[in-house]
Amino acid sequence: MPDRFTDQVVLITGGAQGLGRAMVERFAAEGARVHFADLNVAAGEETLAALDGVGHAFHEVDITDPSLARGWVDEVSASEGRVDVLVNNAGIIRDNRIENMSLADWDAVLAVSLNGAFYCTQAAFQHMRERNYGRVVSFSSMSWRGNFGQVNYVAAKAGVVGLTRGFALEGARHGITANAIAPGLIETPMLASMNGPAREKLVGKVPMRHTGQPEDIAAAAAFLCSPEASYITGVVLDVDGGIGIGSSIR
């Protein structure tokens, strides 16, 4: 369906690489004008140069700063005249057991994954409400249910679920849907750093017996933002090869 987002304006955080880049490419291929934010300037410029079509833009934005996050959304809305879709994808990990976790690592993970999603969603809501239309997809993780050595990440991703469900109730009367995606083991640079027995053990716990691809996530995000999903809001969509059914990655 190459034209589902023709003339729509799509904002994506963390869009320079990994899952973010796959979504940037997918929405652009389906006709959207994509504005994506990241702090990795080199990767952002490379991703922008690789896109087909015109009207796309890369923005260097620190979404952990509420004024910068809001300023980015407002700037795009002013230049484009609309904001149709927001994808809150940006996230980082700083793993450690709770007794060894620093306050800086706790704060950093929540600042990007949860606070950043809130800042961008709050800003986008103002513009979406004016047109009685909007789609917000935020990224949780299969880890939101709990994972050893990741209390900061788990708290952030569980918070994303709460943010999504709460905002879905507020946005519904304004024609705005809000959903979350919980990816499983996806072939990203983060997963690529894991090799050997540890990786084999994790993949072995996936019922489908293989990892997913960034394109799998991009397809799910595009669906949730499409007209076909207009009656879906407040859900968490697992894209994980079945690992969330009852398996544990611990």
mmCIF file of C-alpha atoms in Angstrom:
data_model
loop_
_atom_site.group_PDB
_atom_site.id
_atom_site.type_symbol
_atom_site.label_atom_id
_atom_site.label_comp_id
_atom_site.label_asym_id
_atom_site.label_seq_id
_atom_site.Cartn_x
_atom_site.Cartn_y
_atom_site.Cartn_z
ATOM 1 C CA MET A 1 0.000 0.000 0.000
ATOM 2 C CA PRO A 2 2.436 2.659 -1.194
ATOM 3 C CA ASP A 3 0.137 5.677 -0.794
ATOM 4 C CA ARG A 4 -1.359 5.268 2.680
ATOM 5 C CA PHE A 5 0.464 8.348 4.011
ATOM 6 C CA THR A 6 0.477 10.615 0.991
ATOM 7 C CA ASP A 7 0.552 14.283 2.098
ATOM 8 C CA GLN A 8 0.809 13.280 5.759
ATOM 9 C CA VAL A 9 3.531 14.621 8.035
ATOM 10 C CA VAL A 10 5.248 12.000 10.184
ATOM 11 C CA LEU A 11 7.592 12.747 13.096
ATOM 12 C CA ILE A 12 9.943 10.019 14.353
ATOM 13 C CA THR A 13 12.386 10.231 17.251
ATOM 14 C CA GLY A 14 15.569 8.180 17.215
ATOM 15 C CA GLY A 15 15.207 7.877 13.460
ATOM 16 C CA ALA A 16 18.826 7.820 12.328
ATOM 17 C CA GLN A 17 19.529 4.113 12.681
ATOM 18 C CA GLY A 18 18.166 0.720 13.677
ATOM 19 C CA LEU A 19 14.410 0.500 14.107
ATOM 20 C CA GLY A 20 14.073 4.235 13.646
ATOM 21 C CA ARG A 21 15.718 4.212 10.244
ATOM 22 C CA ALA A 22 13.526 1.315 9.097
ATOM 23 C CA MET A 23 10.437 3.307 10.047
ATOM 24 C CA VAL A 24 11.724 6.469 8.389
ATOM 25 C CA GLU A 25 12.228 4.494 5.187
ATOM 26 C CA ARG A 26 8.829 2.772 5.434
ATOM 27 C CA PHE A 27 6.798 5.936 5.981
ATOM 28 C CA ALA A 28 8.720 7.764 3.249
ATOM 29 C CA ALA A 29 8.076 4.877 0.850
ATOM 30 C CA GLU A 30 4.355 5.144 1.615
ATOM 31 C CA GLY A 31 4.220 8.788 0.648
ATOM 32 C CA ALA A 32 4.712 10.650 3.927
ATOM 33 C CA ARG A 33 6.860 13.707 4.472
ATOM 34 C CA VAL A 34 9.102 12.410 7.248
ATOM 35 C CA HIS A 35 10.805 14.582 9.852
ATOM 36 C CA PHE A 36 13.061 12.540 12.086
ATOM 37 C CA ALA A 37 15.104 13.535 15.114
ATOM 38 C CA ASP A 38 18.321 12.107 16.497
ATOM 39 C CA LEU A 39 21.572 13.179 18.136
ATOM 40 C CA ASN A 40 23.724 11.089 15.785
ATOM 41 C CA VAL A 41 24.256 13.686 13.087
ATOM 42 C CA ALA A 42 26.378 11.532 10.786
ATOM 43 C CA ALA A 43 23.844 8.698 10.807
ATOM 44 C CA GLY A 44 20.969 11.135 10.435
ATOM 45 C CA GLU A 45 22.454 12.799 7.386
ATOM 46 C CA GLU A 46 23.251 9.401 5.864
ATOM 47 C CA THR A 47 19.685 8.208 6.382
ATOM 48 C CA LEU A 48 18.266 11.404 4.895
ATOM 49 C CA ALA A 49 20.493 11.127 1.829
ATOM 50 C CA ALA A 50 19.303 7.571 1.218
ATOM 51 C CA LEU A 51 15.606 8.460 1.157
ATOM 52 C CA ASP A 52 13.622 8.576 -2.046
ATOM 53 C CA GLY A 53 11.343 11.506 -2.701
ATOM 54 C CA VAL A 54 11.359 15.050 -1.370
ATOM 55 C CA GLY A 55 10.031 16.856 1.676
ATOM 56 C CA HIS A 56 11.920 14.817 4.268
ATOM 57 C CA ALA A 57 14.180 16.365 6.919
ATOM 58 C CA PHE A 58 16.613 15.358 9.627
ATOM 59 C CA HIS A 59 16.652 17.366 12.859
ATOM 60 C CA GLU A 60 19.327 17.232 15.536
ATOM 61 C CA VAL A 61 17.207 17.330 18.681
ATOM 62 C CA ASP A 62 17.776 16.372 22.306
ATOM 63 C CA ILE A 63 14.285 15.211 23.252
ATOM 64 C CA THR A 64 15.233 14.995 26.940
ATOM 65 C CA ASP A 65 15.021 18.795 26.989
ATOM 66 C CA PRO A 66 11.304 19.702 27.050
ATOM 67 C CA SER A 67 11.825 23.066 25.370
ATOM 68 C CA LEU A 68 13.830 21.503 22.536
ATOM 69 C CA ALA A 69 11.373 18.646 22.057
ATOM 70 C CA ARG A 70 8.412 21.002 22.002
ATOM 71 C CA GLY A 71 10.261 23.442 19.775
ATOM 72 C CA TRP A 72 10.956 20.693 17.219
ATOM 73 C CA VAL A 73 7.318 19.624 17.037
ATOM 74 C CA ASP A 74 6.110 23.221 16.838
ATOM 75 C CA GLU A 75 8.666 24.044 14.139
ATOM 76 C CA VAL A 76 7.581 21.134 11.949
ATOM 77 C CA SER A 77 3.916 21.992 12.431
ATOM 78 C CA ALA A 78 4.542 25.625 11.503
ATOM 79 C CA SER A 79 6.493 24.732 8.366
ATOM 80 C CA GLU A 80 4.240 21.899 7.205
ATOM 81 C CA GLY A 81 0.901 23.151 8.456
ATOM 82 C CA ARG A 82 0.071 19.853 10.144
ATOM 83 C CA VAL A 83 1.301 16.929 12.247
ATOM 84 C CA ASP A 84 -0.398 13.632 11.473
ATOM 85 C CA VAL A 85 1.813 10.980 13.057
ATOM 86 C CA LEU A 86 4.270 10.884 15.954
ATOM 87 C CA VAL A 87 6.461 7.843 16.578
ATOM 88 C CA ASN A 88 8.254 7.906 19.934
ATOM 89 C CA ASN A 89 11.101 5.529 19.186
ATOM 90 C CA ALA A 90 14.183 7.014 20.885
ATOM 91 C CA GLY A 91 15.661 4.962 23.704
ATOM 92 C CA ILE A 92 18.903 3.926 25.357
ATOM 93 C CA ILE A 93 20.058 1.177 27.725
ATOM 94 C CA ARG A 94 22.310 1.426 30.787
ATOM 95 C CA ASP A 95 22.059 -2.076 32.261
ATOM 96 C CA ASN A 96 23.155 -3.016 35.758
ATOM 97 C CA ARG A 97 21.886 -4.744 38.857
ATOM 98 C CA ILE A 98 19.976 -2.405 41.116
ATOM 99 C CA GLU A 99 22.694 -2.360 43.789
ATOM 100 C CA ASN A 100 25.215 -1.195 41.211
ATOM 101 C CA MET A 101 23.047 1.161 39.193
ATOM 102 C CA SER A 102 24.028 4.807 39.377
ATOM 103 C CA LEU A 103 21.487 7.582 39.653
ATOM 104 C CA ALA A 104 22.862 8.978 36.405
ATOM 105 C CA ASP A 105 22.081 5.734 34.562
ATOM 106 C CA TRP A 106 18.606 5.580 36.100
ATOM 107 C CA ASP A 107 17.861 9.161 35.109
ATOM 108 C CA ALA A 108 19.329 8.864 31.605
ATOM 109 C CA VAL A 109 17.194 5.900 30.557
ATOM 110 C CA LEU A 110 13.952 7.384 31.868
ATOM 111 C CA ALA A 111 14.813 10.778 30.397
ATOM 112 C CA VAL A 112 15.049 9.429 26.849
ATOM 113 C CA SER A 113 12.445 6.657 26.711
ATOM 114 C CA LEU A 114 9.738 8.045 28.993
ATOM 115 C CA ASN A 115 10.224 11.764 29.511
ATOM 116 C CA GLY A 116 11.091 12.347 25.860
ATOM 117 C CA ALA A 117 7.990 10.464 24.755
ATOM 118 C CA PHE A 118 5.853 12.572 27.071
ATOM 119 C CA TYR A 119 7.346 15.876 25.894
ATOM 120 C CA CYS A 120 6.848 15.042 22.220
ATOM 121 C CA THR A 121 3.360 13.613 22.736
ATOM 122 C CA GLN A 122 2.213 16.616 24.726
ATOM 123 C CA ALA A 123 3.485 18.963 22.026
ATOM 124 C CA ALA A 124 2.009 16.941 19.155
ATOM 125 C CA PHE A 125 -1.369 16.698 20.886
ATOM 126 C CA GLN A 126 -1.901 20.434 20.623
ATOM 127 C CA HIS A 127 -1.540 20.323 16.835
ATOM 128 C CA MET A 128 -3.420 17.063 16.309
ATOM 129 C CA ARG A 129 -6.363 18.258 18.384
ATOM 130 C CA GLU A 130 -6.782 21.297 16.129
ATOM 131 C CA ARG A 131 -7.453 18.995 13.164
ATOM 132 C CA ASN A 132 -9.281 16.240 15.088
ATOM 133 C CA TYR A 133 -6.861 13.671 13.762
ATOM 134 C CA GLY A 134 -3.632 12.049 14.880
ATOM 135 C CA ARG A 135 -1.714 8.844 15.370
ATOM 136 C CA VAL A 136 0.837 8.316 18.149
ATOM 137 C CA VAL A 137 2.913 5.143 18.390
ATOM 138 C CA SER A 138 5.359 4.811 21.274
ATOM 139 C CA PHE A 139 7.965 2.144 21.792
ATOM 140 C CA SER A 140 7.882 -0.096 24.789
ATOM 141 C CA SER A 141 9.704 -3.446 24.850
ATOM 142 C CA MET A 142 9.026 -7.043 25.752
ATOM 143 C CA SER A 143 11.068 -6.150 28.858
ATOM 144 C CA TRP A 144 8.304 -3.935 30.249
ATOM 145 C CA ARG A 145 6.941 -7.003 32.035
ATOM 146 C CA GLY A 146 10.221 -7.331 33.944
ATOM 147 C CA ASN A 147 13.808 -8.252 33.135
ATOM 148 C CA PHE A 148 16.843 -8.974 35.279
ATOM 149 C CA GLY A 149 19.468 -6.234 35.493
ATOM 150 C CA GLN A 150 17.327 -3.599 33.791
ATOM 151 C CA VAL A 151 15.209 -1.895 36.444
ATOM 152 C CA ASN A 152 15.680 1.478 34.748
ATOM 153 C CA TYR A 153 14.787 0.179 31.286
ATOM 154 C CA VAL A 154 11.865 -1.866 32.611
ATOM 155 C CA ALA A 155 10.506 1.128 34.518
ATOM 156 C CA ALA A 156 10.830 3.361 31.453
ATOM 157 C CA LYS A 157 9.174 0.894 29.091
ATOM 158 C CA ALA A 158 6.397 0.098 31.568
ATOM 159 C CA GLY A 159 5.915 3.840 31.884
ATOM 160 C CA VAL A 160 5.528 4.086 28.114
ATOM 161 C CA VAL A 161 2.685 1.577 28.332
ATOM 162 C CA GLY A 162 1.000 3.671 31.030
ATOM 163 C CA LEU A 163 1.538 6.877 29.064
ATOM 164 C CA THR A 164 0.050 5.255 25.977
ATOM 165 C CA ARG A 165 -3.045 3.918 27.693
ATOM 166 C CA GLY A 166 -3.714 7.129 29.581
ATOM 167 C CA PHE A 167 -3.237 9.313 26.528
ATOM 168 C CA ALA A 168 -5.410 7.010 24.430
ATOM 169 C CA LEU A 169 -8.352 7.883 26.675
ATOM 170 C CA GLU A 170 -7.698 11.605 26.385
ATOM 171 C CA GLY A 171 -7.023 11.608 22.665
ATOM 172 C CA ALA A 172 -9.934 9.430 21.545
ATOM 173 C CA ARG A 173 -12.539 12.188 21.598
ATOM 174 C CA HIS A 174 -10.279 14.235 19.327
ATOM 175 C CA GLY A 175 -9.799 11.536 16.687
ATOM 176 C CA ILE A 176 -6.336 10.658 17.986
ATOM 177 C CA THR A 177 -5.224 7.076 18.573
ATOM 178 C CA ALA A 178 -2.319 6.060 20.801
ATOM 179 C CA ASN A 179 -0.720 2.625 20.748
ATOM 180 C CA ALA A 180 2.546 1.025 21.803
ATOM 181 C CA ILE A 181 4.796 -1.548 20.183
ATOM 182 C CA ALA A 182 6.803 -4.020 22.259
ATOM 183 C CA PRO A 183 9.568 -5.459 20.067
ATOM 184 C CA GLY A 184 11.272 -8.727 20.841
ATOM 185 C CA LEU A 185 14.721 -9.753 19.626
ATOM 186 C CA ILE A 186 15.217 -7.613 16.530
ATOM 187 C CA GLU A 187 18.362 -7.418 14.417
ATOM 188 C CA THR A 188 19.626 -3.978 15.415
ATOM 189 C CA PRO A 189 23.135 -2.709 16.249
ATOM 190 C CA MET A 190 22.249 -3.244 19.916
ATOM 191 C CA LEU A 191 21.549 -6.947 19.380
ATOM 192 C CA ALA A 192 24.460 -7.331 16.974
ATOM 193 C CA SER A 193 26.846 -6.617 19.839
ATOM 194 C CA MET A 194 25.749 -9.875 21.461
ATOM 195 C CA ASN A 195 27.393 -13.008 20.088
ATOM 196 C CA GLY A 196 28.106 -16.582 21.080
ATOM 197 C CA PRO A 197 26.249 -18.673 23.678
ATOM 198 C CA ALA A 198 24.366 -15.739 25.213
ATOM 199 C CA ARG A 199 22.810 -14.842 21.873
ATOM 200 C CA GLU A 200 22.042 -18.475 21.054
ATOM 201 C CA LYS A 201 20.324 -18.898 24.418
ATOM 202 C CA LEU A 202 18.111 -15.883 23.833
ATOM 203 C CA VAL A 203 17.161 -16.842 20.288
ATOM 204 C CA GLY A 204 16.430 -20.372 21.469
ATOM 205 C CA LYS A 205 13.693 -19.016 23.722
ATOM 206 C CA VAL A 206 11.838 -17.446 20.788
ATOM 207 C CA PRO A 207 9.007 -19.789 19.710
ATOM 208 C CA MET A 208 9.615 -18.918 16.053
ATOM 209 C CA ARG A 209 13.315 -19.777 16.564
ATOM 210 C CA HIS A 210 14.712 -16.710 14.854
ATOM 211 C CA THR A 211 15.144 -12.992 15.414
ATOM 212 C CA GLY A 212 13.037 -10.327 13.777
ATOM 213 C CA GLN A 213 14.075 -7.661 11.311
ATOM 214 C CA PRO A 214 13.682 -3.874 11.635
ATOM 215 C CA GLU A 215 11.293 -4.057 8.705
ATOM 216 C CA ASP A 216 8.932 -6.176 10.834
ATOM 217 C CA ILE A 217 8.709 -3.333 13.329
ATOM 218 C CA ALA A 218 8.318 -0.714 10.612
ATOM 219 C CA ALA A 219 5.397 -2.648 9.127
ATOM 220 C CA ALA A 220 3.676 -2.817 12.514
ATOM 221 C CA ALA A 221 4.146 0.906 13.113
ATOM 222 C CA ALA A 222 2.835 1.764 9.655
ATOM 223 C CA PHE A 223 -0.243 -0.386 10.245
ATOM 224 C CA LEU A 224 -1.045 1.247 13.594
ATOM 225 C CA CYS A 225 -0.768 4.677 11.971
ATOM 226 C CA SER A 226 -2.828 3.753 8.921
ATOM 227 C CA PRO A 227 -6.557 4.149 8.206
ATOM 228 C CA GLU A 228 -6.939 0.389 8.672
ATOM 229 C CA ALA A 229 -6.179 0.823 12.397
ATOM 230 C CA SER A 230 -8.545 3.736 12.974
ATOM 231 C CA TYR A 231 -10.528 1.816 15.619
ATOM 232 C CA ILE A 232 -7.494 0.547 17.533
ATOM 233 C CA THR A 233 -6.246 2.576 20.472
ATOM 234 C CA GLY A 234 -4.613 1.943 23.831
ATOM 235 C CA VAL A 235 -3.099 -1.408 22.881
ATOM 236 C CA VAL A 236 0.396 -2.840 23.246
ATOM 237 C CA LEU A 237 1.317 -4.805 20.137
ATOM 238 C CA ASP A 238 3.951 -7.480 20.737
ATOM 239 C CA VAL A 239 6.178 -7.990 17.706
ATOM 240 C CA ASP A 240 8.379 -10.656 19.205
ATOM 241 C CA GLY A 241 8.080 -14.012 17.457
ATOM 242 C CA GLY A 242 5.941 -15.285 20.323
ATOM 243 C CA ILE A 243 8.392 -14.816 23.183
ATOM 244 C CA GLY A 244 5.859 -12.763 25.138
ATOM 245 C CA ILE A 245 3.315 -15.578 25.218
ATOM 246 C CA GLY A 246 4.921 -17.154 28.235
ATOM 247 C CA SER A 247 8.633 -17.405 27.683
ATOM 248 C CA SER A 248 11.201 -15.565 29.757
ATOM 249 C CA ILE A 249 14.419 -14.089 28.397
ATOM 250 C CA ARG A 250 16.038 -14.368 31.810
#
